[in-house]
Amino acid sequence: MSNIDPYSTLGVGKDSSDAEIKRAWRKLARQYHPDRNPNDATATAKFQKISEAYRGLEDPMKKQQYDMGGSNPFVQ
């Protein structure tokens, strides 16, 4: 995730609980899912971006690394 704040991507604050983060991701995933937006490259790109942000924040180690100011913890 190149220099993108996963919290702002999901529309939550850094003090959000895991449940709030998951709820925000689900809401956005339903909105931008490629099956709901066929032939919409913008929606597909947005879906990929929010999914990547969520994958980083759902992993406690990656989330902690990002919160501590680590550089790009979402890239493997």
N, CA, C and O atoms as a Maestro MAE file, in Angstrom:
{
 s_m_m2io_version
 :::
 2.0.0
}

f_m_ct {
 s_m_title
 :::
 protein
 m_atom[304] {
  # First column is atom index #
  i_m_mmod_type
  r_m_x_coord
  r_m_y_coord
  r_m_z_coord
  i_m_residue_number
  s_m_chain_name
  s_m_pdb_residue_name
  s_m_pdb_atom_name
  i_m_atomic_number
  :::
  1 25 0.863 -1.169 0.000 1 A "MET " " N  " 7
  2 3 0.000 0.000 0.000 1 A "MET " " CA " 6
  3 2 0.896 1.214 0.000 1 A "MET " " C  " 6
  4 15 1.401 1.616 1.048 1 A "MET " " O  " 8
  5 25 1.087 1.767 -1.089 2 A "SER " " N  " 7
  6 3 2.071 2.816 -1.266 2 A "SER " " CA " 6
  7 2 1.607 4.157 -0.704 2 A "SER " " C  " 6
  8 15 0.818 4.864 -1.330 2 A "SER " " O  " 8
  9 25 2.099 4.492 0.467 3 A "ASN " " N  " 7
  10 3 1.881 5.790 1.098 3 A "ASN " " CA " 6
  11 2 0.418 6.174 1.238 3 A "ASN " " C  " 6
  12 15 0.089 7.357 1.157 3 A "ASN " " O  " 8
  13 25 -0.451 5.227 1.441 4 A "ILE " " N  " 7
  14 3 -1.865 5.504 1.652 4 A "ILE " " CA " 6
  15 2 -2.199 5.149 3.091 4 A "ILE " " C  " 6
  16 15 -1.845 4.076 3.580 4 A "ILE " " O  " 8
  17 25 -2.882 6.062 3.758 5 A "ASP " " N  " 7
  18 3 -3.290 5.825 5.135 5 A "ASP " " CA " 6
  19 2 -4.488 4.875 5.133 5 A "ASP " " C  " 6
  20 15 -5.557 5.235 4.640 5 A "ASP " " O  " 8
  21 25 -4.323 3.665 5.678 6 A "PRO " " N  " 7
  22 3 -5.422 2.701 5.642 6 A "PRO " " CA " 6
  23 2 -6.628 3.162 6.458 6 A "PRO " " C  " 6
  24 15 -7.764 2.807 6.146 6 A "PRO " " O  " 8
  25 25 -6.383 3.942 7.490 7 A "TYR " " N  " 7
  26 3 -7.501 4.436 8.295 7 A "TYR " " CA " 6
  27 2 -8.368 5.392 7.479 7 A "TYR " " C  " 6
  28 15 -9.594 5.281 7.488 7 A "TYR " " O  " 8
  29 25 -7.742 6.320 6.782 8 A "SER " " N  " 7
  30 3 -8.531 7.263 5.982 8 A "SER " " CA " 6
  31 2 -9.162 6.559 4.788 8 A "SER " " C  " 6
  32 15 -10.253 6.935 4.358 8 A "SER " " O  " 8
  33 25 -8.496 5.549 4.248 9 A "THR " " N  " 7
  34 3 -9.063 4.784 3.144 9 A "THR " " CA " 6
  35 2 -10.375 4.135 3.560 9 A "THR " " C  " 6
  36 15 -11.325 4.071 2.779 9 A "THR " " O  " 8
  37 25 -10.418 3.650 4.809 10 A "LEU " " N  " 7
  38 3 -11.632 3.008 5.314 10 A "LEU " " CA " 6
  39 2 -12.581 4.001 5.985 10 A "LEU " " C  " 6
  40 15 -13.714 3.652 6.316 10 A "LEU " " O  " 8
  41 25 -12.124 5.223 6.184 11 A "GLY " " N  " 7
  42 3 -12.979 6.236 6.783 11 A "GLY " " CA " 6
  43 2 -13.159 6.082 8.278 11 A "GLY " " C  " 6
  44 15 -14.213 6.412 8.821 11 A "GLY " " O  " 8
  45 25 -12.117 5.574 8.953 12 A "VAL " " N  " 7
  46 3 -12.167 5.412 10.407 12 A "VAL " " CA " 6
  47 2 -10.975 6.109 11.033 12 A "VAL " " C  " 6
  48 15 -10.021 6.467 10.342 12 A "VAL " " O  " 8
  49 25 -11.032 6.299 12.327 13 A "GLY " " N  " 7
  50 3 -9.929 6.914 13.043 13 A "GLY " " CA " 6
  51 2 -8.972 5.872 13.593 13 A "GLY " " C  " 6
  52 15 -9.302 4.688 13.663 13 A "GLY " " O  " 8
  53 25 -7.788 6.315 13.982 14 A "LYS " " N  " 7
  54 3 -6.791 5.386 14.531 14 A "LYS " " CA " 6
  55 2 -7.238 4.780 15.855 14 A "LYS " " C  " 6
  56 15 -6.735 3.732 16.260 14 A "LYS " " O  " 8
  57 25 -8.173 5.430 16.524 15 A "ASP " " N  " 7
  58 3 -8.658 4.911 17.790 15 A "ASP " " CA " 6
  59 2 -9.856 3.977 17.621 15 A "ASP " " C  " 6
  60 15 -10.468 3.579 18.612 15 A "ASP " " O  " 8
  61 25 -10.195 3.624 16.391 16 A "SER " " N  " 7
  62 3 -11.330 2.742 16.115 16 A "SER " " CA " 6
  63 2 -11.038 1.322 16.577 16 A "SER " " C  " 6
  64 15 -9.905 0.843 16.510 16 A "SER " " O  " 8
  65 25 -12.084 0.668 17.043 17 A "SER " " N  " 7
  66 3 -11.946 -0.728 17.468 17 A "SER " " CA " 6
  67 2 -11.873 -1.632 16.238 17 A "SER " " C  " 6
  68 15 -12.167 -1.212 15.118 17 A "SER " " O  " 8
  69 25 -11.477 -2.871 16.471 18 A "ASP " " N  " 7
  70 3 -11.422 -3.840 15.371 18 A "ASP " " CA " 6
  71 2 -12.806 -4.016 14.744 18 A "ASP " " C  " 6
  72 15 -12.928 -4.149 13.526 18 A "ASP " " O  " 8
  73 25 -13.839 -4.016 15.574 19 A "ALA " " N  " 7
  74 3 -15.205 -4.177 15.073 19 A "ALA " " CA " 6
  75 2 -15.602 -2.987 14.197 19 A "ALA " " C  " 6
  76 15 -16.249 -3.175 13.166 19 A "ALA " " O  " 8
  77 25 -15.230 -1.784 14.583 20 A "GLU " " N  " 7
  78 3 -15.551 -0.593 13.782 20 A "GLU " " CA " 6
  79 2 -14.823 -0.621 12.451 20 A "GLU " " C  " 6
  80 15 -15.385 -0.244 11.422 20 A "GLU " " O  " 8
  81 25 -13.578 -1.066 12.468 21 A "ILE " " N  " 7
  82 3 -12.798 -1.167 11.235 21 A "ILE " " CA " 6
  83 2 -13.434 -2.188 10.299 21 A "ILE " " C  " 6
  84 15 -13.567 -1.944 9.100 21 A "ILE " " O  " 8
  85 25 -13.824 -3.328 10.851 22 A "LYS " " N  " 7
  86 3 -14.445 -4.377 10.045 22 A "LYS " " CA " 6
  87 2 -15.785 -3.905 9.484 22 A "LYS " " C  " 6
  88 15 -16.106 -4.184 8.329 22 A "LYS " " O  " 8
  89 25 -16.555 -3.205 10.281 23 A "ARG " " N  " 7
  90 3 -17.856 -2.686 9.846 23 A "ARG " " CA " 6
  91 2 -17.682 -1.688 8.692 23 A "ARG " " C  " 6
  92 15 -18.432 -1.721 7.717 23 A "ARG " " O  " 8
  93 25 -16.696 -0.810 8.812 24 A "ALA " " N  " 7
  94 3 -16.426 0.168 7.755 24 A "ALA " " CA " 6
  95 2 -15.994 -0.532 6.474 24 A "ALA " " C  " 6
  96 15 -16.428 -0.166 5.382 24 A "ALA " " O  " 8
  97 25 -15.133 -1.548 6.613 25 A "TRP " " N  " 7
  98 3 -14.674 -2.292 5.436 25 A "TRP " " CA " 6
  99 2 -15.848 -2.987 4.746 25 A "TRP " " C  " 6
  100 15 -15.967 -2.938 3.522 25 A "TRP " " O  " 8
  101 25 -16.705 -3.629 5.523 26 A "ARG " " N  " 7
  102 3 -17.843 -4.337 4.931 26 A "ARG " " CA " 6
  103 2 -18.766 -3.384 4.178 26 A "ARG " " C  " 6
  104 15 -19.241 -3.699 3.087 26 A "ARG " " O  " 8
  105 25 -19.012 -2.232 4.762 27 A "LYS " " N  " 7
  106 3 -19.882 -1.244 4.116 27 A "LYS " " CA " 6
  107 2 -19.293 -0.810 2.769 27 A "LYS " " C  " 6
  108 15 -19.994 -0.771 1.758 27 A "LYS " " O  " 8
  109 25 -17.999 -0.485 2.769 28 A "LEU " " N  " 7
  110 3 -17.344 -0.057 1.538 28 A "LEU " " CA " 6
  111 2 -17.219 -1.197 0.531 28 A "LEU " " C  " 6
  112 15 -17.359 -0.992 -0.675 28 A "LEU " " O  " 8
  113 25 -16.953 -2.399 1.038 29 A "ALA " " N  " 7
  114 3 -16.820 -3.555 0.146 29 A "ALA " " CA " 6
  115 2 -18.131 -3.828 -0.580 29 A "ALA " " C  " 6
  116 15 -18.125 -4.139 -1.771 29 A "ALA " " O  " 8
  117 25 -19.253 -3.716 0.122 30 A "ARG " " N  " 7
  118 3 -20.553 -3.901 -0.533 30 A "ARG " " CA " 6
  119 2 -20.780 -2.822 -1.594 30 A "ARG " " C  " 6
  120 15 -21.301 -3.098 -2.675 30 A "ARG " " O  " 8
  121 25 -20.384 -1.604 -1.271 31 A "GLN " " N  " 7
  122 3 -20.607 -0.481 -2.182 31 A "GLN " " CA " 6
  123 2 -19.771 -0.588 -3.461 31 A "GLN " " C  " 6
  124 15 -20.263 -0.299 -4.552 31 A "GLN " " O  " 8
  125 25 -18.509 -1.002 -3.326 32 A "TYR " " N  " 7
  126 3 -17.586 -0.982 -4.466 32 A "TYR " " CA " 6
  127 2 -17.273 -2.353 -5.057 32 A "TYR " " C  " 6
  128 15 -16.434 -2.455 -5.952 32 A "TYR " " O  " 8
  129 25 -17.925 -3.403 -4.581 33 A "HIS " " N  " 7
  130 3 -17.616 -4.749 -5.063 33 A "HIS " " CA " 6
  131 2 -17.814 -4.828 -6.579 33 A "HIS " " C  " 6
  132 15 -18.799 -4.315 -7.108 33 A "HIS " " O  " 8
  133 25 -16.875 -5.471 -7.271 34 A "PRO " " N  " 7
  134 3 -16.967 -5.577 -8.738 34 A "PRO " " CA " 6
  135 2 -18.259 -6.232 -9.236 34 A "PRO " " C  " 6
  136 15 -18.728 -5.903 -10.326 34 A "PRO " " O  " 8
  137 25 -18.839 -7.146 -8.464 35 A "ASP " " N  " 7
  138 3 -20.091 -7.774 -8.894 35 A "ASP " " CA " 6
  139 2 -21.251 -6.783 -8.879 35 A "ASP " " C  " 6
  140 15 -22.201 -6.935 -9.648 35 A "ASP " " O  " 8
  141 25 -21.188 -5.787 -8.028 36 A "ARG " " N  " 7
  142 3 -22.238 -4.775 -7.961 36 A "ARG " " CA " 6
  143 2 -21.977 -3.624 -8.930 36 A "ARG " " C  " 6
  144 15 -22.867 -2.818 -9.204 36 A "ARG " " O  " 8
  145 25 -20.759 -3.555 -9.442 37 A "ASN " " N  " 7
  146 3 -20.362 -2.486 -10.351 37 A "ASN " " CA " 6
  147 2 -19.653 -3.063 -11.578 37 A "ASN " " C  " 6
  148 15 -18.474 -2.790 -11.799 37 A "ASN " " O  " 8
  149 25 -20.366 -3.854 -12.371 38 A "PRO " " N  " 7
  150 3 -19.713 -4.455 -13.533 38 A "PRO " " CA " 6
  151 2 -19.238 -3.383 -14.524 38 A "PRO " " C  " 6
  152 15 -19.910 -2.376 -14.750 38 A "PRO " " O  " 8
  153 25 -18.094 -3.627 -15.088 39 A "ASN " " N  " 7
  154 3 -17.504 -2.725 -16.093 39 A "ASN " " CA " 6
  155 2 -17.172 -1.341 -15.545 39 A "ASN " " C  " 6
  156 15 -17.124 -0.370 -16.300 39 A "ASN " " O  " 8
  157 25 -16.944 -1.247 -14.248 40 A "ASP " " N  " 7
  158 3 -16.575 0.031 -13.631 40 A "ASP " " CA " 6
  159 2 -15.175 -0.113 -13.037 40 A "ASP " " C  " 6
  160 15 -15.008 -0.604 -11.920 40 A "ASP " " O  " 8
  161 25 -14.187 0.317 -13.794 41 A "ALA " " N  " 7
  162 3 -12.792 0.174 -13.367 41 A "ALA " " CA " 6
  163 2 -12.497 0.988 -12.104 41 A "ALA " " C  " 6
  164 15 -11.670 0.582 -11.288 41 A "ALA " " O  " 8
  165 25 -13.159 2.118 -11.940 42 A "THR " " N  " 7
  166 3 -12.937 2.954 -10.764 42 A "THR " " CA " 6
  167 2 -13.401 2.235 -9.507 42 A "THR " " C  " 6
  168 15 -12.708 2.251 -8.490 42 A "THR " " O  " 8
  169 25 -14.566 1.605 -9.570 43 A "ALA " " N  " 7
  170 3 -15.089 0.865 -8.416 43 A "ALA " " CA " 6
  171 2 -14.191 -0.322 -8.094 43 A "ALA " " C  " 6
  172 15 -13.946 -0.615 -6.924 43 A "ALA " " O  " 8
  173 25 -13.705 -0.999 -9.111 44 A "THR " " N  " 7
  174 3 -12.812 -2.139 -8.900 44 A "THR " " CA " 6
  175 2 -11.522 -1.696 -8.230 44 A "THR " " C  " 6
  176 15 -11.039 -2.363 -7.315 44 A "THR " " O  " 8
  177 25 -10.961 -0.588 -8.672 45 A "ALA " " N  " 7
  178 3 -9.729 -0.072 -8.065 45 A "ALA " " CA " 6
  179 2 -9.969 0.334 -6.625 45 A "ALA " " C  " 6
  180 15 -9.132 0.077 -5.759 45 A "ALA " " O  " 8
  181 25 -11.098 0.961 -6.359 46 A "LYS " " N  " 7
  182 3 -11.446 1.368 -4.994 46 A "LYS " " CA " 6
  183 2 -11.622 0.137 -4.107 46 A "LYS " " C  " 6
  184 15 -11.172 0.125 -2.962 46 A "LYS " " O  " 8
  185 25 -12.275 -0.896 -4.637 47 A "PHE " " N  " 7
  186 3 -12.469 -2.138 -3.888 47 A "PHE " " CA " 6
  187 2 -11.124 -2.760 -3.522 47 A "PHE " " C  " 6
  188 15 -10.939 -3.215 -2.393 47 A "PHE " " O  " 8
  189 25 -10.193 -2.782 -4.457 48 A "GLN " " N  " 7
  190 3 -8.873 -3.343 -4.189 48 A "GLN " " CA " 6
  191 2 -8.142 -2.528 -3.120 48 A "GLN " " C  " 6
  192 15 -7.473 -3.090 -2.253 48 A "GLN " " O  " 8
  193 25 -8.273 -1.218 -3.188 49 A "LYS " " N  " 7
  194 3 -7.606 -0.342 -2.230 49 A "LYS " " CA " 6
  195 2 -8.157 -0.532 -0.816 49 A "LYS " " C  " 6
  196 15 -7.390 -0.606 0.144 49 A "LYS " " O  " 8
  197 25 -9.478 -0.611 -0.688 50 A "ILE " " N  " 7
  198 3 -10.049 -0.777 0.655 50 A "ILE " " CA " 6
  199 2 -9.774 -2.179 1.186 50 A "ILE " " C  " 6
  200 15 -9.599 -2.365 2.390 50 A "ILE " " O  " 8
  201 25 -9.735 -3.165 0.294 51 A "SER " " N  " 7
  202 3 -9.416 -4.532 0.729 51 A "SER " " CA " 6
  203 2 -7.984 -4.626 1.232 51 A "SER " " C  " 6
  204 15 -7.716 -5.290 2.234 51 A "SER " " O  " 8
  205 25 -7.074 -3.973 0.549 52 A "GLU " " N  " 7
  206 3 -5.676 -3.963 0.968 52 A "GLU " " CA " 6
  207 2 -5.521 -3.243 2.309 52 A "GLU " " C  " 6
  208 15 -4.765 -3.686 3.173 52 A "GLU " " O  " 8
  209 25 -6.234 -2.145 2.475 53 A "ALA " " N  " 7
  210 3 -6.188 -1.409 3.740 53 A "ALA " " CA " 6
  211 2 -6.706 -2.288 4.875 53 A "ALA " " C  " 6
  212 15 -6.116 -2.324 5.955 53 A "ALA " " O  " 8
  213 25 -7.788 -2.983 4.635 54 A "TYR " " N  " 7
  214 3 -8.352 -3.844 5.678 54 A "TYR " " CA " 6
  215 2 -7.424 -5.009 6.010 54 A "TYR " " C  " 6
  216 15 -7.257 -5.351 7.181 54 A "TYR " " O  " 8
  217 25 -6.828 -5.613 5.004 55 A "ARG " " N  " 7
  218 3 -5.892 -6.730 5.263 55 A "ARG " " CA " 6
  219 2 -4.751 -6.278 6.171 55 A "ARG " " C  " 6
  220 15 -4.297 -7.037 7.027 55 A "ARG " " O  " 8
  221 25 -4.294 -5.056 5.986 56 A "GLY " " N  " 7
  222 3 -3.221 -4.553 6.831 56 A "GLY " " CA " 6
  223 2 -3.676 -4.266 8.245 56 A "GLY " " C  " 6
  224 15 -2.928 -4.490 9.197 56 A "GLY " " O  " 8
  225 25 -4.897 -3.773 8.395 57 A "LEU " " N  " 7
  226 3 -5.381 -3.414 9.726 57 A "LEU " " CA " 6
  227 2 -5.960 -4.597 10.489 57 A "LEU " " C  " 6
  228 15 -6.055 -4.546 11.716 57 A "LEU " " O  " 8
  229 25 -6.345 -5.654 9.796 58 A "GLU " " N  " 7
  230 3 -6.874 -6.805 10.516 58 A "GLU " " CA " 6
  231 2 -5.752 -7.651 11.131 58 A "GLU " " C  " 6
  232 15 -5.993 -8.412 12.068 58 A "GLU " " O  " 8
  233 25 -4.552 -7.522 10.615 59 A "ASP " " N  " 7
  234 3 -3.389 -8.242 11.149 59 A "ASP " " CA " 6
  235 2 -2.795 -7.397 12.278 59 A "ASP " " C  " 6
  236 15 -2.279 -6.307 12.030 59 A "ASP " " O  " 8
  237 25 -2.864 -7.895 13.520 60 A "PRO " " N  " 7
  238 3 -2.383 -7.091 14.658 60 A "PRO " " CA " 6
  239 2 -0.928 -6.638 14.540 60 A "PRO " " C  " 6
  240 15 -0.588 -5.534 14.966 60 A "PRO " " O  " 8
  241 25 -0.076 -7.473 13.968 61 A "MET " " N  " 7
  242 3 1.338 -7.105 13.838 61 A "MET " " CA " 6
  243 2 1.525 -5.972 12.821 61 A "MET " " C  " 6
  244 15 2.264 -5.021 13.076 61 A "MET " " O  " 8
  245 25 0.859 -6.078 11.674 62 A "LYS " " N  " 7
  246 3 0.969 -5.034 10.658 62 A "LYS " " CA " 6
  247 2 0.350 -3.726 11.151 62 A "LYS " " C  " 6
  248 15 0.876 -2.642 10.898 62 A "LYS " " O  " 8
  249 25 -0.771 -3.846 11.857 63 A "LYS " " N  " 7
  250 3 -1.428 -2.652 12.391 63 A "LYS " " CA " 6
  251 2 -0.520 -1.952 13.399 63 A "LYS " " C  " 6
  252 15 -0.375 -0.730 13.367 63 A "LYS " " O  " 8
  253 25 0.085 -2.722 14.287 64 A "GLN " " N  " 7
  254 3 0.980 -2.141 15.283 64 A "GLN " " CA " 6
  255 2 2.182 -1.489 14.606 64 A "GLN " " C  " 6
  256 15 2.597 -0.398 14.997 64 A "GLN " " O  " 8
  257 25 2.735 -2.142 13.605 65 A "GLN " " N  " 7
  258 3 3.877 -1.589 12.876 65 A "GLN " " CA " 6
  259 2 3.495 -0.268 12.214 65 A "GLN " " C  " 6
  260 15 4.257 0.697 12.267 65 A "GLN " " O  " 8
  261 25 2.325 -0.222 11.595 66 A "TYR " " N  " 7
  262 3 1.887 1.012 10.946 66 A "TYR " " CA " 6
  263 2 1.647 2.117 11.982 66 A "TYR " " C  " 6
  264 15 2.051 3.263 11.784 66 A "TYR " " O  " 8
  265 25 0.987 1.760 13.085 67 A "ASP " " N  " 7
  266 3 0.680 2.736 14.129 67 A "ASP " " CA " 6
  267 2 1.935 3.326 14.762 67 A "ASP " " C  " 6
  268 15 1.922 4.456 15.251 67 A "ASP " " O  " 8
  269 25 3.003 2.564 14.750 68 A "MET " " N  " 7
  270 3 4.252 3.041 15.346 68 A "MET " " CA " 6
  271 2 5.085 3.828 14.325 68 A "MET " " C  " 6
  272 15 6.210 4.232 14.618 68 A "MET " " O  " 8
  273 25 4.540 4.038 13.154 69 A "GLY " " N  " 7
  274 3 5.239 4.841 12.155 69 A "GLY " " CA " 6
  275 2 6.144 4.056 11.235 69 A "GLY " " C  " 6
  276 15 7.019 4.618 10.577 69 A "GLY " " O  " 8
  277 25 5.931 2.769 11.193 70 A "GLY " " N  " 7
  278 3 6.724 1.925 10.297 70 A "GLY " " CA " 6
  279 2 6.472 2.294 8.850 70 A "GLY " " C  " 6
  280 15 5.395 2.772 8.493 70 A "GLY " " O  " 8
  281 25 7.462 2.069 8.038 71 A "SER " " N  " 7
  282 3 7.330 2.437 6.630 71 A "SER " " CA " 6
  283 2 6.697 1.315 5.834 71 A "SER " " C  " 6
  284 15 7.249 0.219 5.732 71 A "SER " " O  " 8
  285 25 5.547 1.595 5.277 72 A "ASN " " N  " 7
  286 3 4.890 0.708 4.328 72 A "ASN " " CA " 6
  287 2 4.772 -0.740 4.809 72 A "ASN " " C  " 6
  288 15 5.287 -1.638 4.142 72 A "ASN " " O  " 8
  289 25 4.117 -0.996 5.937 73 A "PRO " " N  " 7
  290 3 4.038 -2.352 6.454 73 A "PRO " " CA " 6
  291 2 3.105 -3.261 5.663 73 A "PRO " " C  " 6
  292 15 3.054 -4.466 5.910 73 A "PRO " " O  " 8
  293 25 2.372 -2.694 4.719 74 A "PHE " " N  " 7
  294 3 1.402 -3.483 3.989 74 A "PHE " " CA " 6
  295 2 1.962 -4.146 2.745 74 A "PHE " " C  " 6
  296 15 1.289 -4.966 2.120 74 A "PHE " " O  " 8
  297 25 3.169 -3.802 2.389 75 A "VAL " " N  " 7
  298 3 3.809 -4.413 1.230 75 A "VAL " " CA " 6
  299 2 4.578 -5.627 1.717 75 A "VAL " " C  " 6
  300 15 5.353 -5.549 2.670 75 A "VAL " " O  " 8
  301 25 4.353 -6.745 1.053 76 A "GLN " " N  " 7
  302 3 5.032 -7.970 1.481 76 A "GLN " " CA " 6
  303 2 6.322 -8.162 0.748 76 A "GLN " " C  " 6
  304 15 7.026 -9.145 0.985 76 A "GLN " " O  " 8
  :::
 }
 m_bond[303] {
  # First column is bond index #
  i_m_from
  i_m_to
  i_m_order
  :::
  1 1 2 1
  2 2 3 1
  3 3 4 2
  4 3 5 1
  5 5 6 1
  6 6 7 1
  7 7 8 2
  8 7 9 1
  9 9 10 1
  10 10 11 1
  11 11 12 2
  12 11 13 1
  13 13 14 1
  14 14 15 1
  15 15 16 2
  16 15 17 1
  17 17 18 1
  18 18 19 1
  19 19 20 2
  20 19 21 1
  21 21 22 1
  22 22 23 1
  23 23 24 2
  24 23 25 1
  25 25 26 1
  26 26 27 1
  27 27 28 2
  28 27 29 1
  29 29 30 1
  30 30 31 1
  31 31 32 2
  32 31 33 1
  33 33 34 1
  34 34 35 1
  35 35 36 2
  36 35 37 1
  37 37 38 1
  38 38 39 1
  39 39 40 2
  40 39 41 1
  41 41 42 1
  42 42 43 1
  43 43 44 2
  44 43 45 1
  45 45 46 1
  46 46 47 1
  47 47 48 2
  48 47 49 1
  49 49 50 1
  50 50 51 1
  51 51 52 2
  52 51 53 1
  53 53 54 1
  54 54 55 1
  55 55 56 2
  56 55 57 1
  57 57 58 1
  58 58 59 1
  59 59 60 2
  60 59 61 1
  61 61 62 1
  62 62 63 1
  63 63 64 2
  64 63 65 1
  65 65 66 1
  66 66 67 1
  67 67 68 2
  68 67 69 1
  69 69 70 1
  70 70 71 1
  71 71 72 2
  72 71 73 1
  73 73 74 1
  74 74 75 1
  75 75 76 2
  76 75 77 1
  77 77 78 1
  78 78 79 1
  79 79 80 2
  80 79 81 1
  81 81 82 1
  82 82 83 1
  83 83 84 2
  84 83 85 1
  85 85 86 1
  86 86 87 1
  87 87 88 2
  88 87 89 1
  89 89 90 1
  90 90 91 1
  91 91 92 2
  92 91 93 1
  93 93 94 1
  94 94 95 1
  95 95 96 2
  96 95 97 1
  97 97 98 1
  98 98 99 1
  99 99 100 2
  100 99 101 1
  101 101 102 1
  102 102 103 1
  103 103 104 2
  104 103 105 1
  105 105 106 1
  106 106 107 1
  107 107 108 2
  108 107 109 1
  109 109 110 1
  110 110 111 1
  111 111 112 2
  112 111 113 1
  113 113 114 1
  114 114 115 1
  115 115 116 2
  116 115 117 1
  117 117 118 1
  118 118 119 1
  119 119 120 2
  120 119 121 1
  121 121 122 1
  122 122 123 1
  123 123 124 2
  124 123 125 1
  125 125 126 1
  126 126 127 1
  127 127 128 2
  128 127 129 1
  129 129 130 1
  130 130 131 1
  131 131 132 2
  132 131 133 1
  133 133 134 1
  134 134 135 1
  135 135 136 2
  136 135 137 1
  137 137 138 1
  138 138 139 1
  139 139 140 2
  140 139 141 1
  141 141 142 1
  142 142 143 1
  143 143 144 2
  144 143 145 1
  145 145 146 1
  146 146 147 1
  147 147 148 2
  148 147 149 1
  149 149 150 1
  150 150 151 1
  151 151 152 2
  152 151 153 1
  153 153 154 1
  154 154 155 1
  155 155 156 2
  156 155 157 1
  157 157 158 1
  158 158 159 1
  159 159 160 2
  160 159 161 1
  161 161 162 1
  162 162 163 1
  163 163 164 2
  164 163 165 1
  165 165 166 1
  166 166 167 1
  167 167 168 2
  168 167 169 1
  169 169 170 1
  170 170 171 1
  171 171 172 2
  172 171 173 1
  173 173 174 1
  174 174 175 1
  175 175 176 2
  176 175 177 1
  177 177 178 1
  178 178 179 1
  179 179 180 2
  180 179 181 1
  181 181 182 1
  182 182 183 1
  183 183 184 2
  184 183 185 1
  185 185 186 1
  186 186 187 1
  187 187 188 2
  188 187 189 1
  189 189 190 1
  190 190 191 1
  191 191 192 2
  192 191 193 1
  193 193 194 1
  194 194 195 1
  195 195 196 2
  196 195 197 1
  197 197 198 1
  198 198 199 1
  199 199 200 2
  200 199 201 1
  201 201 202 1
  202 202 203 1
  203 203 204 2
  204 203 205 1
  205 205 206 1
  206 206 207 1
  207 207 208 2
  208 207 209 1
  209 209 210 1
  210 210 211 1
  211 211 212 2
  212 211 213 1
  213 213 214 1
  214 214 215 1
  215 215 216 2
  216 215 217 1
  217 217 218 1
  218 218 219 1
  219 219 220 2
  220 219 221 1
  221 221 222 1
  222 222 223 1
  223 223 224 2
  224 223 225 1
  225 225 226 1
  226 226 227 1
  227 227 228 2
  228 227 229 1
  229 229 230 1
  230 230 231 1
  231 231 232 2
  232 231 233 1
  233 233 234 1
  234 234 235 1
  235 235 236 2
  236 235 237 1
  237 237 238 1
  238 238 239 1
  239 239 240 2
  240 239 241 1
  241 241 242 1
  242 242 243 1
  243 243 244 2
  244 243 245 1
  245 245 246 1
  246 246 247 1
  247 247 248 2
  248 247 249 1
  249 249 250 1
  250 250 251 1
  251 251 252 2
  252 251 253 1
  253 253 254 1
  254 254 255 1
  255 255 256 2
  256 255 257 1
  257 257 258 1
  258 258 259 1
  259 259 260 2
  260 259 261 1
  261 261 262 1
  262 262 263 1
  263 263 264 2
  264 263 265 1
  265 265 266 1
  266 266 267 1
  267 267 268 2
  268 267 269 1
  269 269 270 1
  270 270 271 1
  271 271 272 2
  272 271 273 1
  273 273 274 1
  274 274 275 1
  275 275 276 2
  276 275 277 1
  277 277 278 1
  278 278 279 1
  279 279 280 2
  280 279 281 1
  281 281 282 1
  282 282 283 1
  283 283 284 2
  284 283 285 1
  285 285 286 1
  286 286 287 1
  287 287 288 2
  288 287 289 1
  289 289 290 1
  290 290 291 1
  291 291 292 2
  292 291 293 1
  293 293 294 1
  294 294 295 1
  295 295 296 2
  296 295 297 1
  297 297 298 1
  298 298 299 1
  299 299 300 2
  300 299 301 1
  301 301 302 1
  302 302 303 1
  303 303 304 2
  :::
 }
}
